[in-house]
Amino acid sequence: MSLNKITKQISGTEKEAENNGRISIFSRFKLTTELTLLVIIVFIFIVMTVVTPNFMTIYNIGNLFKQASVIGIISIAATLVIISGGIDLSVGSLAGLVAMLVSVMISGNYMAKPILPAILITTVAGIVIGIYHGFIIHEIKLPPFIATLGSMIILRGIVKWISQARTIANLPESFTTFAKLSLFNSIPSLVLVWLAAILIIHIVLTRTTFGRNIYVIGSSQEVARLSGIRMRLNIYGIYILAAFLCTIAGILMTSRLSSAIPTGGSGYELTAIASAVIGGASLSGAQGSVIGTMMGTILMVMIVNAGVHLSINPFIMEIVQGALLTVAVVIDMLRQRRS
Amino acid sequence: MNGPRKEFVRVVQVSKRFPGVQALDNVDMVVHKGEVHGLVGENGSGKSTLIKILMGVHQKDSGKIYINGKEVNFKSPLEAQKKGLSAVYQEVMIVPELSVGENFFLGKLPLNRLGFVDWDKVYKESQKTIRDLGLEIDPRRKISNLSFGDRTMIMIAKVVREKANLVIFDEPTSYLTIEETDTLFNLIRLLRDKGLGVIYISHRLEEIFKICDTVSVLRDGQMVGTNPLPDVDENRIVSMMVGRPIDEMYNIRRAEPGEVLLEVKNLTRDPDFRNLSFYLRRGEVLGFYGLIGSGRTEIMRIIFGVEKPDSGEVIIKGKPMKFAHPYQAMAQGIGLVPEDRRFQGLAMSLTVRHNINISSYGEITNLGFIRRKDELSRTEKLVDALNIYTPSIEQLVNNLSGGNQQKVVIAKWFAKNVDVLIMDEPTTGVDVGAKVEIYRFIEGLIQQGKAVIIVSSYLPEVMGLADRILVMAEGDFMGEVRREDADEELLLSMACKVTLNSAAH
Ligand SMILES: Nc1ncnc2c1ncn2[C@@H]1O[C@H](COP(=O)(O)OP(=O)(O)OP(=O)(O)O)[C@@H](O)[C@H]1O
Ligand SMILES: [Mg+2]
C-alpha cells in the first residue's frame, strides 16, 4: 500500500510531464479556468435563450443576478478562507443569523431599533463571530473544518432560537426598497454591491501585502511564520473579513426577500465552496481567485435557474449541483497531483 | 580496472522537455560495470531529470536507453527496480509516517504463518542492515523523527538491501556528517568492487575526485563531455560546467570588526544545548561548525524567535530580545535562511516572484499597496544575480531543480535588508557559480557593517568564510578557533569531542 504511495508520489510528476499538452489548461489555470468558465456560461446562456422563451427576460436575468449577488459575496468569503488553507462551513448560517437579527430588530417585534443602528449592531455581531473563529483557530488550534462546523450548527441554533422558528416579515419599506433599486434602470443595486466586493477583494488579494500573505499561509504556515508573516494578525484578519462579507450578504438577502426565514442561507456554504473550487480555488490552499469564484457562482446559480425553466425536478437539480461540486473537487485533485 | 570494461547502461540521444525548459538535449552517456560514474553540472543542467528518466519516473521525449545491450522503456520506477536499478533521490522519498523497518520492507512486508505481518522479522532484518552500515538507529523509530542525515543513510541502506546492479546517488551527502560520508564512500567502493555500476551526482567536486572513476558534465541539458579521472582537474571540470573558469572561491574581502551587534548569554535548552554564550560584531562572519545534530540549528531558531529557550538571554544592538515570533526578530534586523528549504524556506506552490518577495513586501508598498514595477524589477535582478535557472519568474518554485530552489531562499533574504543574517547550511545543493555569488553577497553584507552567522557542516566553507569558528558537539561549545588557526583536523577532532591539547583557542 505504501509503496503505491511512493510510486504515486514519483509518478505524479511523470503524469504531469506526459500530459503537458492536455493539462496545460490547469497549469496556466488562473486565466484559463476563468476563460473556460466564461465559455461554458455563455454556452448555457445561448442554449437557454434558444430553447425557452422565459429565460432571456429582463425579469429572469435580473432575478438570477440578484440571487447570484448574495451567494456570490458569500462565495468570496469562502474563497478567502480556502486560499489560506482553511475552510469556513459557517458562512451560510452566519448570513442567516445576520438576516434574522436585522429583521427582528427592524420589524419592531422586540429589540426594536431603527434601520441604521440595527445594521450596525448586526455588523458588529458578524465581526465578533469572525474574531471568535480567529481565536479558536489560531489560539486554540482547532482545525478550521471542525471549528466552523461547530459554528455552523451553533449559529443556526441561535437563528431558530431568536426567531422561535418563525418567519419574520413586515419589514419597513425603507429597508426593502434597497434591493429594488437599480442603476440606469438596469443594473440592480445588489449586483453593484457584489461587483464592488469583487473589485475590492480582488485588489486586496493581488495588490496588498495582506492578500499575498494569505496565499503564503495557504501554502505553508511554517514557511509563512519563518518568513516574518504575523500569523495572529493575518489569521484573525482572514476570518474577520470573511465574516464581514457574510454580514453584508445577510443584510442584502433580507432586503431582497423582504423577510427572514429560520433556514435562510442554509446550504449556501456548500454552494459557496463549490463556486470557489469550480473557480480554481484549491482545497489544499494557496490557489484561487475572486474572478474565478465569481464565474463559479454564476454557473452554479444559472444551472438551478435553467433547471426551473426546463421544469426539471428541483430534487434532480440538487443532484446536479452535488455532482458539479464533486467534479470540481476531482479536478482540484488532478491539479494537485500535478505538483 | 583491468581488461575491457563491460558496458552496462547506454543512454543514446535522450531528450526531455518541460514547459519552457529543454531539460535534456540529445544526451549520450555510458556507464560500465564496476565503475563509479560522476555526473556534474550547474543547477538545472538536467542531472536529476536524466536519472529520473533512467529510473522510469519521467518519460523521455526521444532517444534510446539500453541495459546490457537491450533496449528498455521503463514506464514506472517499479519496472526499473525489477531490472536492478535503484536510486537515492535528491529529495528524500521515504514515507515519513512509517517506521524505518516498514520503509525497508515497503510493499513486501513478510508474513508469518497466520498471515499477519511478521514484525519480529521486519525489525530484526532491518536492524541488521542498519548495523552493517555501522549505524545506530532503532528500526522502530518513525522516519519523521530522524534527522535528514539519518534519513539519507536509511535511504542508502534501503538501496543496498535491494541488491541492485546499478545504484544512483543524487547529491547524497548534502545532509551527511563526515563520518557518514566516509561510510557511504566505503560502501560505494564495495559496490564497485562487486562489479556494480554507480552513478554519483554531487556539487562537491572533491567528492567526485575521491570516489569516481569517470566524470560526465552536463550543461544546459547537453552532455559536454565524459572523461576518465584523474585525466581532468577541478578547474577543467568547472570550466566545462560553467563555460568559464572560476577561482578564489572562499576568498572574501574581510571587514574590520566593529561594535557588538548580537550577544547570547547562557542560553540553555535541554536537551539540545546548555549555557552557551557568544557574541557577534559588525563586519564579522561567525562560523558554527559541528556534526549534524550538535545543536546549532536549535540555537539559530531560538535567536530568530521560532522557538523558546529554557533560560538565557539574546541581546541585539544592546536590547534584550523577546523570544516570541520571527517577525519580531526580523523587526530587530535578524534574518534566517532555514536548514530545510522545502518545509521551512519556500512556499512550494507559489511562484518564484512571490517567494522572493514574501519577507520584504513592506519595502515596496505605498499605503499597503504593492508597487508592481518595483516587485518585478527587483525580482528580475535577483534571478539574474543568482543565476536562478527558470523559464520565468512566474514559474512555481515546485518545478525548479533543487539547487535553484535553494537560490530562491537565498534571494528572499537578499531582498530583505537585515543586520544579522543567519544562514543554516546555505549552500546545500547549490552549484559552484552560485556559491561564489552567495559568498560575494556575504562579502557585501560585512562591508556594509552587517554581520553573518554561517552554520555549515561543510568544512571548506566554514574555514574559508568565517573569521571565527565556534565548534559544537552534543550541545556544548568545544572552543573557538580563529580563521588563521583553523585546520581541518583540529576542527574535526573538536567536533568529535576528541580532546587534543591544542584544542580550544
Ligand atoms: N516537474 C518539472 N516541471 C517543470 N520543469 C521541471 C520539472 N522538473 C525539472 N524541471 C526543469 O528542468 C531543468 C532540469 O532540472 P533538474 O532537476 O534535472 O536539474 P539538476 O541538474 O538536477 O539541478 P540541481 O543541481 O539544482 O539539482 C530545470 O530547469 C528545472 O527547472
Ligand atoms: Mg537535481
Short mmCIF file of C-alpha atoms in Angstrom, two decimals, chain B residues 142-420:
data_model
loop_
_atom_site.label_atom_id
_atom_site.label_comp_id
_atom_site.label_asym_id
_atom_site.label_seq_id
_atom_site.Cartn_x
_atom_site.Cartn_y
_atom_site.Cartn_z
CA LYS B 142 9.42 6.84 12.72
CA ILE B 143 11.25 8.41 9.80
CA SER B 144 9.81 11.81 10.67
CA ASN B 145 11.71 11.73 13.99
CA LEU B 146 15.05 11.26 12.27
CA SER B 147 17.50 13.94 11.19
CA PHE B 148 17.96 14.46 7.46
CA GLY B 149 21.34 12.82 7.74
CA ASP B 150 19.84 9.69 9.26
CA ARG B 151 17.10 9.69 6.66
CA THR B 152 19.65 9.75 3.87
CA MET B 153 21.56 6.90 5.50
CA ILE B 154 18.33 4.92 5.77
CA MET B 155 17.66 5.53 2.09
CA ILE B 156 21.15 4.30 1.31
CA ALA B 157 20.69 1.23 3.49
CA LYS B 158 17.43 0.55 1.74
CA VAL B 159 19.01 0.75 -1.67
CA VAL B 160 21.78 -1.59 -0.60
CA ARG B 161 19.20 -4.11 0.58
CA GLU B 162 17.55 -4.08 -2.79
CA LYS B 163 20.57 -5.76 -4.34
CA ALA B 164 20.61 -3.62 -7.44
CA ASN B 165 23.00 -3.74 -10.39
CA LEU B 166 23.07 0.00 -10.85
CA VAL B 167 22.84 2.35 -7.92
CA ILE B 168 22.26 6.05 -8.43
CA PHE B 169 23.04 8.66 -5.80
CA ASP B 170 21.68 12.18 -6.37
CA GLU B 171 23.52 14.57 -4.06
CA PRO B 172 23.57 12.10 -1.20
CA THR B 173 25.99 13.96 1.06
CA SER B 174 24.07 17.23 1.50
CA TYR B 175 22.90 16.20 4.94
CA LEU B 176 25.62 13.74 5.92
CA THR B 177 28.33 14.14 8.51
CA ILE B 178 31.91 13.50 7.54
CA GLU B 179 31.81 10.09 9.14
CA GLU B 180 28.62 9.17 7.36
CA THR B 181 30.13 10.37 4.11
CA ASP B 182 33.09 8.08 4.71
CA THR B 183 30.73 5.21 5.40
CA LEU B 184 28.94 5.97 2.17
CA PHE B 185 32.17 6.10 0.19
CA ASN B 186 33.35 2.79 1.58
CA LEU B 187 30.03 1.35 0.63
CA ILE B 188 30.27 2.71 -2.88
CA ARG B 189 33.74 1.22 -3.28
CA LEU B 190 32.36 -2.08 -2.09
CA LEU B 191 29.57 -1.93 -4.66
CA ARG B 192 32.04 -1.05 -7.39
CA ASP B 193 34.36 -3.91 -6.50
CA LYS B 194 31.42 -6.26 -6.66
CA GLY B 195 31.03 -5.15 -10.27
CA LEU B 196 28.01 -2.90 -9.90
CA GLY B 197 27.62 0.35 -11.75
CA VAL B 198 27.24 3.52 -9.73
CA ILE B 199 26.14 6.97 -10.83
CA TYR B 200 27.18 9.65 -8.40
CA ILE B 201 25.83 13.22 -8.57
CA SER B 202 27.35 15.98 -6.47
CA HIS B 203 28.25 19.65 -6.48
CA ARG B 204 31.25 18.94 -4.28
CA LEU B 205 33.99 18.30 -6.77
CA GLU B 206 36.45 16.97 -4.21
CA GLU B 207 33.97 14.13 -3.63
CA ILE B 208 33.91 13.41 -7.33
CA PHE B 209 37.69 13.17 -7.36
CA LYS B 210 37.69 10.98 -4.30
CA ILE B 211 35.17 8.40 -5.39
CA CYS B 212 34.60 8.49 -9.16
CA ASP B 213 36.43 6.72 -11.97
CA THR B 214 34.78 8.74 -14.71
CA VAL B 215 33.05 12.07 -14.78
CA SER B 216 30.41 13.39 -17.18
CA VAL B 217 29.50 17.03 -17.38
CA LEU B 218 26.08 18.40 -18.27
CA ARG B 219 25.49 21.99 -19.26
CA ASP B 220 22.07 23.37 -20.13
CA GLY B 221 20.79 19.88 -20.77
CA GLN B 222 23.63 18.94 -23.11
CA MET B 223 26.40 16.46 -22.43
CA VAL B 224 29.61 18.49 -22.65
CA GLY B 225 31.96 15.60 -22.20
CA THR B 226 32.95 12.43 -20.38
CA ASN B 227 36.47 12.00 -19.02
CA PRO B 228 38.24 9.34 -17.03
CA LEU B 229 39.64 10.57 -13.74
CA PRO B 230 42.15 11.82 -12.90
CA ASP B 231 42.70 12.91 -16.52
CA VAL B 232 40.95 16.23 -15.88
CA ASP B 233 41.45 18.60 -12.98
CA GLU B 234 38.99 20.60 -10.97
CA ASN B 235 39.45 23.80 -12.96
CA ARG B 236 38.82 21.98 -16.18
CA ILE B 237 35.61 20.45 -14.87
CA VAL B 238 34.39 23.78 -13.56
CA SER B 239 35.00 25.49 -16.86
CA MET B 240 33.21 22.66 -18.65
CA MET B 241 30.25 23.13 -16.29
CA VAL B 242 30.09 26.87 -16.24
CA GLY B 243 31.69 27.73 -19.55
CA ARG B 244 34.35 29.83 -17.84
CA PRO B 245 36.89 29.28 -15.08
CA ILE B 246 36.02 30.26 -11.52
CA ASP B 247 38.68 30.82 -8.94
CA GLU B 248 39.29 32.10 -5.45
CA MET B 249 36.07 30.65 -4.19
CA TYR B 250 36.30 31.37 -0.50
CA ASN B 251 38.45 34.45 -0.68
CA ILE B 252 36.13 37.13 0.55
CA ARG B 253 37.31 40.60 1.47
CA ARG B 254 37.36 40.89 5.24
CA ALA B 255 35.98 43.84 7.16
CA GLU B 256 37.29 45.45 10.32
CA PRO B 257 35.09 44.18 13.20
CA GLY B 258 33.07 46.93 14.83
CA GLU B 259 30.80 47.11 17.86
CA VAL B 260 28.97 44.06 19.18
CA LEU B 261 25.67 43.53 17.35
CA LEU B 262 24.42 40.35 18.87
CA GLU B 263 25.19 38.80 22.19
CA VAL B 264 23.98 35.49 23.53
CA LYS B 265 24.31 34.79 27.23
CA ASN B 266 23.93 31.45 28.98
CA LEU B 267 21.40 30.16 26.54
CA THR B 268 20.06 26.79 27.57
CA ARG B 269 17.57 24.44 26.13
CA ASP B 270 17.59 20.90 27.30
CA PRO B 271 18.48 18.54 25.85
CA ASP B 272 19.76 20.42 22.79
CA PHE B 273 22.36 22.66 24.41
CA ARG B 274 23.40 24.20 27.70
CA ASN B 275 24.81 27.50 28.87
CA LEU B 276 26.05 28.85 25.61
CA SER B 277 27.44 32.37 25.34
CA PHE B 278 28.88 34.11 22.34
CA TYR B 279 28.92 37.46 20.58
CA LEU B 280 28.92 38.74 17.03
CA ARG B 281 30.40 42.05 15.91
CA ARG B 282 29.62 44.21 12.94
CA GLY B 283 31.62 43.20 9.91
CA GLU B 284 32.14 39.68 11.14
CA VAL B 285 31.33 36.27 9.79
CA LEU B 286 30.89 33.83 12.64
CA GLY B 287 31.02 30.16 11.74
CA PHE B 288 29.30 27.38 13.61
CA TYR B 289 30.83 24.05 12.93
CA GLY B 290 29.77 20.75 14.36
CA LEU B 291 28.34 17.46 13.38
CA ILE B 292 24.72 17.41 12.36
CA GLY B 293 22.62 17.22 15.49
CA SER B 294 25.13 19.10 17.61
CA GLY B 295 22.55 21.77 18.49
CA ARG B 296 23.50 24.52 16.06
CA THR B 297 20.17 24.69 14.26
CA GLU B 298 18.27 24.89 17.55
CA ILE B 299 20.32 27.91 18.70
CA MET B 300 19.60 29.73 15.46
CA ARG B 301 15.91 29.01 15.67
CA ILE B 302 15.84 30.50 19.15
CA ILE B 303 17.70 33.63 18.12
CA PHE B 304 15.20 34.07 15.29
CA GLY B 305 12.26 33.65 17.67
CA VAL B 306 10.98 30.41 16.22
CA GLU B 307 11.38 28.54 19.47
CA LYS B 308 11.80 29.49 23.10
CA PRO B 309 14.82 28.71 25.28
CA ASP B 310 14.63 27.35 28.82
CA SER B 311 16.80 30.17 30.05
CA GLY B 312 19.35 32.70 28.90
CA GLU B 313 19.39 35.97 27.02
CA VAL B 314 19.76 37.17 23.48
CA ILE B 315 20.80 40.81 23.22
CA ILE B 316 20.52 42.56 19.91
CA LYS B 317 22.04 46.03 19.50
CA GLY B 318 22.10 46.37 23.27
CA LYS B 319 18.44 45.48 23.77
CA PRO B 320 17.29 42.14 25.15
CA MET B 321 15.18 40.23 22.67
CA LYS B 322 11.81 38.80 23.47
CA PHE B 323 11.69 35.25 22.27
CA ALA B 324 8.32 35.23 20.68
CA HIS B 325 8.00 35.39 16.95
CA PRO B 326 10.20 35.55 13.88
CA TYR B 327 8.57 38.80 12.77
CA GLN B 328 9.83 40.43 15.96
CA ALA B 329 13.33 39.14 15.35
CA MET B 330 13.06 40.50 11.82
CA ALA B 331 11.99 43.88 13.12
CA GLN B 332 15.25 43.87 15.11
CA GLY B 333 17.15 43.21 11.90
CA ILE B 334 17.70 39.46 12.15
CA GLY B 335 17.14 37.10 9.25
CA LEU B 336 17.32 33.33 8.99
CA VAL B 337 17.92 31.13 5.97
CA PRO B 338 16.50 27.91 7.39
CA GLU B 339 18.00 24.48 7.12
CA ASP B 340 15.20 22.88 5.16
CA ARG B 341 14.12 24.69 2.05
CA ARG B 342 11.11 22.53 1.24
CA PHE B 343 9.35 22.77 4.57
CA GLN B 344 10.72 25.96 6.08
CA GLY B 345 12.10 28.13 3.35
CA LEU B 346 9.71 28.07 0.42
CA ALA B 347 6.03 28.30 -0.31
CA MET B 348 6.33 25.45 -2.79
CA SER B 349 3.02 26.05 -4.55
CA LEU B 350 3.70 29.73 -5.24
CA THR B 351 5.78 31.46 -7.87
CA VAL B 352 9.43 32.41 -7.83
CA ARG B 353 8.40 36.08 -7.76
CA HIS B 354 6.10 35.65 -4.79
CA ASN B 355 8.66 33.64 -2.81
CA ILE B 356 11.48 36.08 -3.33
CA ASN B 357 9.38 38.95 -2.06
CA ILE B 358 7.49 37.28 0.80
CA SER B 359 9.61 38.74 3.55
CA SER B 360 10.12 42.17 2.13
CA TYR B 361 6.80 43.34 0.71
CA GLY B 362 6.88 46.04 3.36
CA GLU B 363 9.74 47.68 1.49
CA ILE B 364 7.89 48.02 -1.80
CA THR B 365 4.45 49.19 -0.75
CA ASN B 366 2.69 52.52 -0.79
CA LEU B 367 -0.05 52.68 1.83
CA GLY B 368 -0.18 48.90 1.82
CA PHE B 369 -0.33 48.60 -1.97
CA ILE B 370 2.48 46.73 -3.64
CA ARG B 371 4.36 48.62 -6.34
CA ARG B 372 4.25 46.05 -9.12
CA LYS B 373 7.09 47.61 -11.09
CA ASP B 374 9.46 47.51 -8.14
CA GLU B 375 8.44 43.97 -7.38
CA LEU B 376 9.17 42.83 -10.91
CA SER B 377 12.43 44.71 -11.31
CA ARG B 378 13.95 43.58 -8.02
CA THR B 379 12.87 40.01 -8.73
CA GLU B 380 14.41 40.03 -12.19
CA LYS B 381 17.58 41.48 -10.74
CA LEU B 382 17.93 38.79 -8.09
CA VAL B 383 17.10 36.00 -10.52
CA ASP B 384 19.89 37.33 -12.73
CA ALA B 385 22.38 37.88 -9.93
CA LEU B 386 22.00 34.38 -8.55
CA ASN B 387 21.56 32.87 -11.96
CA ILE B 388 18.32 31.16 -10.99
CA TYR B 389 17.52 28.81 -13.84
CA THR B 390 13.81 29.19 -14.54
CA PRO B 391 11.70 29.79 -17.64
CA SER B 392 10.10 32.81 -15.97
CA ILE B 393 9.68 34.45 -12.60
CA GLU B 394 6.09 33.20 -12.67
CA GLN B 395 7.25 29.58 -12.53
CA LEU B 396 6.09 27.64 -9.47
CA VAL B 397 9.02 27.01 -7.15
CA ASN B 398 7.98 23.37 -7.02
CA ASN B 399 9.08 22.96 -10.63
CA LEU B 400 12.62 24.25 -10.12
CA SER B 401 15.63 21.99 -9.65
CA GLY B 402 16.80 21.52 -6.07
CA GLY B 403 19.70 23.93 -6.24
CA ASN B 404 17.61 26.59 -7.88
CA GLN B 405 15.05 26.29 -5.11
CA GLN B 406 17.83 26.93 -2.61
CA LYS B 407 18.85 30.00 -4.59
CA VAL B 408 15.31 31.33 -4.29
CA VAL B 409 15.52 31.05 -0.49
CA ILE B 410 18.78 32.97 -0.55
CA ALA B 411 17.31 35.56 -2.90
CA LYS B 412 14.45 36.11 -0.46
CA TRP B 413 16.99 37.27 2.11
CA PHE B 414 18.99 39.24 -0.43
CA ALA B 415 15.80 41.20 -0.95
CA LYS B 416 15.29 41.87 2.74
CA ASN B 417 17.61 44.29 4.41
CA VAL B 418 18.87 42.74 7.66
CA ASP B 419 21.74 43.49 10.04
CA VAL B 420 22.38 39.95 11.18
#
